[in-house]
Short mmCIF file of C-alpha atoms (C1' of nucleotides) in Angstrom, two decimals:
data_model
loop_
_atom_site.label_atom_id
_atom_site.label_comp_id
_atom_site.label_asym_id
_atom_site.label_seq_id
_atom_site.Cartn_x
_atom_site.Cartn_y
_atom_site.Cartn_z
CA MET A 1 29.50 -21.99 -76.36
CA VAL A 2 29.57 -18.36 -77.35
CA LYS A 3 26.13 -16.81 -77.20
CA ALA A 4 25.19 -14.39 -79.92
CA VAL A 5 24.83 -10.69 -79.15
CA GLN A 6 21.47 -10.19 -77.54
CA GLN A 7 18.80 -8.16 -79.23
CA ARG A 8 18.55 -5.68 -76.37
CA THR A 9 22.26 -4.94 -76.67
CA LEU A 10 21.73 -3.45 -80.10
CA LYS A 11 18.59 -1.68 -78.93
CA THR A 12 20.29 -0.15 -75.91
CA ARG A 13 23.28 0.99 -77.93
CA ALA A 14 20.97 2.58 -80.48
CA LYS A 15 19.04 4.31 -77.72
CA LEU A 16 22.27 5.71 -76.29
CA LEU A 17 23.52 6.90 -79.67
CA ASP A 18 20.17 8.49 -80.49
CA ALA A 19 20.01 10.23 -77.14
CA ALA A 20 23.57 11.51 -77.48
CA GLN A 21 22.91 12.78 -80.98
CA ALA A 22 19.78 14.53 -79.78
CA VAL A 23 21.61 16.29 -76.96
CA ILE A 24 24.37 17.35 -79.36
CA SER A 25 21.89 18.66 -81.89
CA GLU A 26 20.30 20.79 -79.22
CA SER A 27 23.32 21.99 -77.28
CA GLY A 28 26.51 21.07 -79.11
CA TYR A 29 29.22 18.50 -78.47
CA GLU A 30 30.90 20.15 -75.52
CA ALA A 31 27.64 20.42 -73.60
CA MET A 32 26.95 16.71 -73.79
CA ARG A 33 26.74 15.06 -70.37
CA VAL A 34 26.71 11.32 -69.83
CA GLU A 35 24.01 11.74 -67.19
CA GLU A 36 21.79 13.57 -69.64
CA VAL A 37 22.30 10.89 -72.27
CA VAL A 38 21.43 7.97 -69.99
CA LEU A 39 18.44 9.91 -68.67
CA ARG A 40 17.05 10.35 -72.17
CA ALA A 41 17.93 6.82 -73.17
CA GLY A 42 16.16 5.54 -70.07
CA VAL A 43 19.05 3.41 -68.83
CA ALA A 44 21.38 3.47 -65.84
CA LYS A 45 24.71 5.21 -65.93
CA GLY A 46 26.62 1.96 -65.65
CA THR A 47 25.01 0.76 -68.86
CA PHE A 48 26.62 3.62 -70.74
CA PHE A 49 30.07 2.44 -69.73
CA ALA A 50 29.22 -1.14 -70.58
CA HIS A 51 28.72 0.06 -74.15
CA PHE A 52 31.45 2.69 -74.44
CA LYS A 53 34.84 2.56 -72.79
CA ASP A 54 34.46 6.19 -71.80
CA LYS A 55 32.81 9.42 -72.92
CA ASP A 56 35.63 10.01 -75.38
CA ALA A 57 34.91 6.71 -77.11
CA LEU A 58 31.34 7.82 -77.82
CA MET A 59 32.62 11.15 -79.13
CA ASP A 60 35.12 9.30 -81.30
CA GLN A 61 32.28 7.32 -82.82
CA LEU A 62 29.88 10.23 -83.35
CA ILE A 63 32.46 12.66 -84.68
CA GLY A 64 34.08 9.94 -86.78
CA ALA A 65 30.72 9.17 -88.37
CA GLU A 66 30.20 12.85 -89.12
CA ILE A 67 33.63 13.17 -90.73
CA ASP A 68 32.86 10.10 -92.82
CA ARG A 69 29.77 11.83 -94.14
CA TYR A 70 31.88 14.79 -95.23
CA LEU A 71 34.39 12.44 -96.85
CA ASP A 72 31.52 10.88 -98.81
CA GLY A 73 30.80 14.34 -100.17
CA ILE A 74 34.45 14.95 -100.95
CA GLU A 75 34.80 11.62 -102.73
CA ALA A 76 31.79 12.38 -104.90
CA LEU A 77 33.60 15.44 -106.22
CA PRO A 78 35.78 15.34 -109.33
CA ALA A 79 39.52 15.52 -108.56
CA PRO A 80 40.49 19.16 -108.09
CA LYS A 81 42.76 20.55 -110.77
CA THR A 82 44.15 23.49 -108.87
CA ILE A 83 45.28 24.24 -105.33
CA SER A 84 42.36 26.57 -104.98
CA GLU A 85 39.90 23.85 -105.94
CA MET A 86 41.55 21.43 -103.55
CA SER A 87 41.36 23.87 -100.68
CA GLU A 88 37.73 24.58 -101.51
CA ALA A 89 36.90 20.89 -101.62
CA MET A 90 38.26 20.47 -98.10
CA MET A 91 36.49 23.46 -96.61
CA PRO A 92 33.19 21.80 -95.58
CA LEU A 93 35.15 19.20 -93.62
CA ILE A 94 37.33 21.89 -92.06
CA THR A 95 34.26 23.90 -91.13
CA PHE A 96 32.87 20.93 -89.26
CA MET A 97 36.18 20.20 -87.58
CA THR A 98 36.24 23.74 -86.26
CA CYS A 99 32.59 24.06 -85.28
CA GLU A 100 33.73 23.82 -81.66
CA ARG A 101 37.14 24.01 -80.06
CA TYR A 102 36.21 20.88 -78.12
CA VAL A 103 35.48 18.98 -81.32
CA PHE A 104 38.88 19.85 -82.74
CA ASP A 105 40.55 18.74 -79.51
CA VAL A 106 38.77 15.40 -79.64
CA ILE A 107 39.78 14.97 -83.27
CA LEU A 108 43.42 15.74 -82.51
CA ARG A 109 43.46 13.32 -79.60
CA HIS A 110 42.15 10.54 -81.81
CA SER A 111 43.73 11.45 -85.13
CA GLY A 112 46.75 9.27 -84.66
CA ALA A 113 45.34 6.49 -82.63
CA ALA A 114 44.23 5.98 -79.10
CA ALA A 115 47.07 5.53 -76.66
CA ASN A 116 45.84 2.02 -76.11
CA ALA A 117 46.84 1.02 -79.60
CA ASP A 118 43.58 0.24 -81.32
CA ILE A 119 42.40 2.39 -84.16
CA GLY A 120 39.15 4.26 -83.60
CA PRO A 121 36.67 5.81 -86.03
CA ILE A 122 38.39 9.19 -86.22
CA ALA A 123 41.79 7.63 -86.86
CA MET A 124 40.13 5.63 -89.66
CA THR A 125 38.82 8.81 -91.25
CA PHE A 126 42.32 10.28 -91.28
CA GLY A 127 43.47 7.20 -93.15
CA ARG A 128 40.59 7.54 -95.54
CA HIS A 129 41.24 11.24 -96.03
CA ALA A 130 44.86 10.51 -96.92
CA GLU A 131 43.69 7.98 -99.49
CA VAL A 132 41.30 10.44 -101.07
CA VAL A 133 43.99 13.10 -101.31
CA THR A 134 46.46 10.58 -102.68
CA LYS A 135 44.03 9.71 -105.46
CA TRP A 136 43.54 13.41 -106.20
CA LEU A 137 47.27 13.82 -106.63
CA TRP A 138 47.63 10.91 -108.99
CA ASP A 139 47.33 12.81 -112.24
CA GLN A 140 47.75 16.40 -111.28
CA PRO A 141 50.27 18.98 -112.43
CA PHE A 142 51.90 19.13 -109.00
CA ARG A 143 55.38 18.10 -107.90
CA LYS A 144 56.62 14.68 -108.92
CA ASP A 145 59.79 14.40 -106.84
CA ILE A 146 58.09 12.73 -103.90
CA PRO A 147 55.41 10.02 -103.79
CA ALA A 148 51.75 11.00 -103.67
CA GLU A 149 51.39 9.34 -100.26
CA LEU A 150 53.97 11.67 -98.76
CA GLN A 151 52.30 14.64 -100.39
CA ALA A 152 49.01 13.56 -98.85
CA GLU A 153 50.60 13.34 -95.39
CA GLY A 154 51.81 16.89 -95.85
CA VAL A 155 48.36 18.05 -96.91
CA GLN A 156 47.00 16.66 -93.64
CA ALA A 157 49.76 18.27 -91.60
CA PHE A 158 49.00 21.63 -93.15
CA MET A 159 45.27 21.18 -92.75
CA VAL A 160 45.78 20.62 -89.03
CA GLN A 161 48.15 23.56 -88.85
CA ALA A 162 45.69 25.85 -90.62
CA ILE A 163 42.91 24.76 -88.27
CA SER A 164 45.08 25.21 -85.17
CA LEU A 165 45.82 28.77 -86.16
CA MET A 166 42.11 29.47 -86.59
CA PHE A 167 41.79 29.11 -82.84
CA CYS A 168 44.83 31.27 -82.20
CA SER A 169 44.14 34.86 -81.32
CA LEU A 170 47.45 35.93 -82.85
CA HIS A 171 46.69 34.48 -86.24
CA ASN A 172 42.98 34.40 -86.79
CA SER A 173 42.94 37.49 -88.96
CA ILE A 174 43.75 35.58 -92.15
CA ALA A 175 40.93 33.58 -93.71
CA PRO A 176 41.48 29.83 -93.18
CA HIS A 177 40.83 29.24 -96.86
CA GLU A 178 43.65 31.57 -97.87
CA ARG A 179 46.09 30.24 -95.33
CA LEU A 180 45.50 26.69 -96.47
CA GLU A 181 46.03 27.72 -100.10
CA THR A 182 49.33 29.36 -99.21
CA TYR A 183 50.49 26.21 -97.44
CA LEU A 184 49.36 23.86 -100.18
CA THR A 185 50.88 25.93 -102.94
CA ALA A 186 54.23 25.97 -101.16
CA TRP A 187 53.97 22.26 -100.45
CA LEU A 188 52.60 20.92 -103.71
CA MET A 189 53.97 23.41 -106.22
CA PRO A 190 57.42 24.49 -105.06
CA ALA A 191 59.15 26.81 -107.52
CA THR A 192 62.75 26.19 -106.66
CA MET B 1 44.57 53.18 -55.18
CA VAL B 2 45.88 49.90 -56.44
CA LYS B 3 47.63 47.97 -53.74
CA ALA B 4 50.81 46.16 -54.67
CA VAL B 5 50.86 42.38 -54.79
CA GLN B 6 51.24 41.08 -51.28
CA GLN B 7 54.35 39.21 -50.22
CA ARG B 8 52.46 36.09 -49.32
CA THR B 9 50.98 35.92 -52.79
CA LEU B 10 54.41 35.33 -54.28
CA LYS B 11 55.29 32.91 -51.51
CA THR B 12 52.13 30.88 -51.94
CA ARG B 13 52.53 30.72 -55.70
CA ALA B 14 56.11 29.56 -55.30
CA LYS B 15 55.03 26.91 -52.81
CA LEU B 16 52.41 25.64 -55.25
CA LEU B 17 54.83 25.56 -58.18
CA ASP B 18 57.49 23.80 -56.12
CA ALA B 19 55.02 21.24 -54.84
CA ALA B 20 53.71 20.60 -58.36
CA GLN B 21 57.21 20.22 -59.73
CA ALA B 22 58.06 17.80 -56.95
CA VAL B 23 55.02 15.63 -57.65
CA ILE B 24 55.82 15.63 -61.35
CA SER B 25 59.45 14.70 -60.76
CA GLU B 26 58.32 11.75 -58.70
CA SER B 27 55.34 10.50 -60.66
CA GLY B 28 55.13 12.30 -64.00
CA TYR B 29 52.80 14.95 -65.37
CA GLU B 30 49.70 12.83 -65.85
CA ALA B 31 49.78 11.60 -62.25
CA MET B 32 49.71 15.13 -60.84
CA ARG B 33 46.65 15.74 -58.65
CA VAL B 34 45.61 19.16 -57.46
CA GLU B 35 44.82 17.71 -54.02
CA GLU B 36 48.31 16.29 -53.74
CA VAL B 37 49.84 19.61 -54.72
CA VAL B 38 47.88 21.69 -52.19
CA LEU B 39 48.59 19.09 -49.52
CA ARG B 40 52.33 19.40 -50.07
CA ALA B 41 52.16 23.17 -50.40
CA GLY B 42 50.22 23.32 -47.15
CA VAL B 43 47.36 25.41 -48.50
CA ALA B 44 43.66 24.86 -49.13
CA LYS B 45 42.32 23.69 -52.44
CA GLY B 46 40.60 26.98 -53.12
CA THR B 47 43.93 28.74 -52.93
CA PHE B 48 45.18 26.73 -55.87
CA PHE B 49 42.37 28.05 -58.04
CA ALA B 50 42.94 31.58 -56.82
CA HIS B 51 46.41 31.34 -58.36
CA PHE B 52 45.69 29.27 -61.46
CA LYS B 53 42.57 29.41 -63.55
CA ASP B 54 42.50 25.62 -63.68
CA LYS B 55 44.82 22.63 -63.60
CA ASP B 56 45.57 23.11 -67.27
CA ALA B 57 46.88 26.62 -66.64
CA LEU B 58 49.45 25.26 -64.21
CA MET B 59 50.44 22.62 -66.73
CA ASP B 60 50.71 25.31 -69.38
CA GLN B 61 53.14 27.19 -67.18
CA LEU B 62 55.27 24.22 -66.10
CA ILE B 63 55.47 22.60 -69.52
CA GLY B 64 56.00 25.97 -71.18
CA ALA B 65 58.95 26.66 -68.86
CA GLU B 66 60.42 23.27 -69.68
CA ILE B 67 60.09 23.86 -73.41
CA ASP B 68 61.78 27.22 -72.95
CA ARG B 69 64.73 25.48 -71.37
CA TYR B 70 65.05 23.24 -74.41
CA LEU B 71 64.80 26.26 -76.69
CA ASP B 72 67.67 27.83 -74.77
CA GLY B 73 69.72 24.79 -75.63
CA ILE B 74 68.64 24.92 -79.24
CA GLU B 75 69.46 28.59 -79.54
CA ALA B 76 72.93 28.01 -78.17
CA LEU B 77 73.61 25.67 -81.08
CA PRO B 78 75.14 26.88 -84.36
CA ALA B 79 72.64 27.06 -87.21
CA PRO B 80 72.30 23.59 -88.74
CA LYS B 81 73.64 23.29 -92.27
CA THR B 82 71.79 20.19 -93.32
CA ILE B 83 68.34 18.72 -92.85
CA SER B 84 69.86 15.98 -90.78
CA GLU B 85 71.49 18.47 -88.45
CA MET B 86 68.25 20.41 -88.15
CA SER B 87 66.30 17.31 -87.29
CA GLU B 88 68.92 16.33 -84.76
CA ALA B 89 68.89 19.76 -83.17
CA MET B 90 65.14 19.44 -82.60
CA MET B 91 65.24 15.94 -81.14
CA PRO B 92 65.77 16.80 -77.47
CA LEU B 93 62.73 19.06 -77.59
CA ILE B 94 60.72 16.40 -79.39
CA THR B 95 61.79 13.80 -76.87
CA PHE B 96 60.43 15.96 -74.07
CA MET B 97 57.22 16.69 -75.94
CA THR B 98 56.63 12.96 -76.26
CA CYS B 99 57.70 11.89 -72.80
CA GLU B 100 54.03 11.36 -72.02
CA ARG B 101 50.98 11.22 -74.22
CA TYR B 102 49.31 13.57 -71.76
CA VAL B 103 52.10 16.13 -72.13
CA PHE B 104 51.71 16.14 -75.89
CA ASP B 105 47.95 16.59 -75.55
CA VAL B 106 48.45 19.57 -73.26
CA ILE B 107 50.95 21.07 -75.68
CA LEU B 108 48.58 20.64 -78.61
CA ARG B 109 45.71 22.20 -76.71
CA HIS B 110 47.80 25.25 -75.92
CA SER B 111 49.97 25.45 -79.02
CA GLY B 112 47.71 27.89 -80.78
CA ALA B 113 46.27 29.81 -77.93
CA ALA B 114 43.76 29.22 -75.22
CA ALA B 115 40.19 29.37 -76.40
CA ASN B 116 39.80 32.46 -74.25
CA ALA B 117 42.10 34.48 -76.48
CA ASP B 118 45.08 35.18 -74.30
CA ILE B 119 48.40 33.68 -75.15
CA GLY B 120 49.86 31.29 -72.61
CA PRO B 121 53.41 30.09 -72.00
CA ILE B 122 53.24 27.16 -74.40
CA ALA B 123 51.83 29.30 -77.19
CA MET B 124 54.71 31.69 -76.58
CA THR B 125 57.24 28.90 -76.98
CA PHE B 126 55.74 28.00 -80.33
CA GLY B 127 56.25 31.60 -81.41
CA ARG B 128 59.81 31.47 -80.14
CA HIS B 129 60.47 28.17 -81.85
CA ALA B 130 59.28 29.61 -85.15
CA GLU B 131 61.66 32.52 -84.70
CA VAL B 132 64.60 30.24 -84.00
CA VAL B 133 63.86 28.14 -87.07
CA THR B 134 63.39 31.26 -89.17
CA LYS B 135 66.84 32.45 -88.15
CA TRP B 136 68.26 29.07 -89.03
CA LEU B 137 66.83 29.30 -92.50
CA TRP B 138 68.22 32.73 -93.15
CA ASP B 139 71.43 31.70 -94.88
CA GLN B 140 70.96 28.09 -95.71
CA PRO B 141 71.05 26.28 -99.02
CA PHE B 142 67.34 25.50 -98.89
CA ARG B 143 64.50 26.71 -101.05
CA LYS B 144 64.23 30.43 -101.73
CA ASP B 145 60.83 30.65 -103.41
CA ILE B 146 58.93 31.23 -100.17
CA PRO B 147 59.76 33.39 -97.15
CA ALA B 148 61.65 31.88 -94.22
CA GLU B 149 58.68 32.53 -91.93
CA LEU B 150 56.45 30.32 -94.05
CA GLN B 151 59.14 27.65 -94.12
CA ALA B 152 59.33 27.81 -90.33
CA GLU B 153 55.55 27.34 -90.06
CA GLY B 154 55.87 24.26 -92.19
CA VAL B 155 58.68 22.92 -90.03
CA GLN B 156 56.36 23.21 -87.03
CA ALA B 157 53.49 21.55 -88.85
CA PHE B 158 55.71 18.61 -89.76
CA MET B 159 57.17 18.41 -86.29
CA VAL B 160 53.67 18.06 -84.87
CA GLN B 161 52.76 15.55 -87.56
CA ALA B 162 55.86 13.46 -86.86
CA ILE B 163 55.11 13.49 -83.14
CA SER B 164 51.46 12.59 -83.66
CA LEU B 165 52.45 9.56 -85.65
CA MET B 166 54.80 8.42 -82.90
CA PHE B 167 51.71 7.75 -80.80
CA CYS B 168 49.96 5.99 -83.65
CA SER B 169 50.04 2.22 -83.59
CA LEU B 170 49.87 2.09 -87.38
CA HIS B 171 52.92 4.25 -87.92
CA ASN B 172 55.25 3.92 -84.97
CA SER B 173 57.57 1.52 -86.73
CA ILE B 174 59.60 4.28 -88.39
CA ALA B 175 62.06 6.18 -86.20
CA PRO B 176 60.77 9.71 -85.48
CA HIS B 177 64.12 11.12 -86.47
CA GLU B 178 63.91 9.55 -89.93
CA ARG B 179 60.32 10.54 -90.48
CA LEU B 180 61.04 14.14 -89.61
CA GLU B 181 64.02 14.17 -91.97
CA THR B 182 61.85 12.84 -94.78
CA TYR B 183 59.28 15.57 -94.17
CA LEU B 184 61.82 18.35 -93.86
CA THR B 185 63.72 17.30 -96.96
CA ALA B 186 60.52 17.29 -99.01
CA TRP B 187 59.49 20.63 -97.49
CA LEU B 188 62.77 22.55 -97.50
CA MET B 189 64.57 21.01 -100.45
CA PRO B 190 62.01 20.19 -103.14
CA ALA B 191 63.60 18.86 -106.31
CA THR B 192 60.96 19.72 -108.86
"C1'" DC C 1 8.00 -25.83 -70.01
"C1'" DA C 2 11.66 -25.55 -66.38
"C1'" DT C 3 16.45 -24.94 -65.77
"C1'" DC C 4 20.73 -22.81 -66.06
"C1'" DT C 5 24.67 -19.88 -67.52
"C1'" DA C 6 26.56 -16.13 -69.87
"C1'" DA C 7 25.55 -11.57 -70.75
"C1'" DA C 8 23.36 -7.18 -69.75
"C1'" DT C 9 21.81 -3.88 -66.48
"C1'" DT C 10 21.60 -1.41 -62.25
"C1'" DG C 11 22.63 2.36 -58.98
"C1'" DA C 12 25.11 3.42 -54.92
"C1'" DC C 13 29.56 4.92 -54.57
"C1'" DC C 14 34.14 7.10 -55.54
"C1'" DG C 15 37.89 10.37 -57.34
"C1'" DT C 16 38.98 14.58 -58.72
"C1'" DG C 17 38.51 19.14 -60.81
"C1'" DG C 18 36.38 23.32 -59.73
"C1'" DT C 19 33.15 27.01 -57.01
"C1'" DC C 20 32.00 30.44 -53.66
"C1'" DA C 21 30.34 32.67 -49.44
"C1'" DA C 22 32.56 33.27 -45.27
"C1'" DT C 23 36.80 34.42 -42.85
"C1'" DA C 24 41.48 36.01 -42.08
"C1'" DT C 25 45.38 38.81 -43.34
"C1'" DT C 26 47.92 42.54 -45.25
"C1'" DG C 27 49.63 47.00 -45.37
"C1'" DG C 28 48.63 51.89 -46.21
"C1'" DA C 29 46.14 56.18 -44.22
"C1'" DG C 30 45.09 59.05 -40.40
"C1'" DC D 1 48.98 52.35 -33.00
"C1'" DT D 2 44.24 51.72 -34.81
"C1'" DC D 3 41.21 51.36 -38.38
"C1'" DC D 4 39.74 49.81 -42.75
"C1'" DA D 5 39.23 48.21 -47.37
"C1'" DA D 6 41.43 45.52 -50.68
"C1'" DT D 7 43.27 41.09 -51.14
"C1'" DA D 8 44.27 36.34 -49.99
"C1'" DT D 9 42.80 32.06 -47.89
"C1'" DT D 10 39.70 28.58 -46.42
"C1'" DG D 11 37.00 24.30 -46.75
"C1'" DA D 12 32.45 22.62 -47.29
"C1'" DC D 13 30.16 21.74 -51.29
"C1'" DC D 14 28.99 20.63 -56.17
"C1'" DA D 15 29.45 18.50 -60.98
"C1'" DC D 16 30.49 14.95 -63.56
"C1'" DG D 17 33.10 11.01 -65.36
"C1'" DG D 18 33.87 6.45 -64.17
"C1'" DT D 19 33.64 1.69 -61.15
"C1'" DC D 20 31.87 -2.62 -59.54
"C1'" DA D 21 29.39 -6.09 -56.74
"C1'" DA D 22 24.81 -7.38 -56.90
"C1'" DT D 23 20.80 -8.30 -59.64
"C1'" DT D 24 18.03 -9.21 -63.65
"C1'" DT D 25 17.31 -11.07 -68.17
"C1'" DA D 26 18.04 -13.54 -72.64
"C1'" DG D 27 17.89 -17.50 -74.83
"C1'" DA D 28 20.07 -22.16 -75.45
"C1'" DT D 29 19.40 -26.96 -73.79
"C1'" DG D 30 17.08 -31.05 -72.47
#
DNA sequence: CATCTAAATTGACCGTGGTCAATATTGGAG
DNA sequence: CTCCAATATTGACCACGGTCAATTTAGATG
């Protein structure tokens, strides 16, 4: 017989998530230490790893949840009619993704999928983001020679590229917003 | 007076690099342990960190050197005349970049520039790669509405995207070569 | 209620990257 | 050659993520 999940399991997990969120609110993602989290949650270190495969898995969950919140905001917006509007709509999400170098690294690591083949929260948000962009492109005056899904993949590729260059000392003179617009214009409205 | 770099400094660094390369040849990049390297080099652990800021800096150097070797090969090639040829020309490099998930992660982390603002070997190779691609695009029958430099940036963005999806369980059914061709065709030869 | 098993929790322990005050070595100046 | 200061090396030590055998607890069953 398979026993149901015990009550305390949910409680402990919630305590861990709350503690982690508290630490992050105070000191940022990079500063989060597993020891600090279990201390605040009032559990042993081993318990942490009984609930999360590793520290990265917790980050995946927390950052994924945050991205989802931004996607909620993006989805509530009307479909952008211009490249500029599209870029602007994506900026709050991009701002979060770049709040810390560490956060961006975690996102990149999980954006495809974990090496171990199962899709985590962040990977899910990339799927969702592609869907949102695809919907945007449905009835817009952009290029029609390639499917909207492919266009959306390109939008993601350029979003990542624009963010990467934000952290690059050679290229951080241009505003991210402008760079993204340049990319998206060239990608979505080619003038050949 | 500034004293010149001592002889032993060069010797020790060479010993460390050789030892690291040997470990990697035997067991791969991810399996490399600093302790193993200093053991083989016959120096103390502290010496390692006197020569390299951290383990990542050594990886940056070794992987950057390897990428440079592939770029040498790419530069020796005649400029590709079709998307297919271009994709093919980039495949050896891509194959190396994806030889280990860990290697790709290191490359991504360093592709822009280190957080601490100085450009490392891998970041340099990305600059060089962009130059090579820009030269390729100079006299090709691709789009002319945007500068070659911007096209080259896009080629890099799509290369990274194609590689990322190779590690993604949802998308690894399509051959990388084909995916990259699809991206590059849509990017370099829009048919609007 | 007492019993029993699967599930959850514990914390001592480990592996490995990284630090730093103490020590040893180099190589130029006198 | 001797002296000396700049430079390189050392290794004990720390930080922190992660493991696992032992222990405790939940909650179903009779």
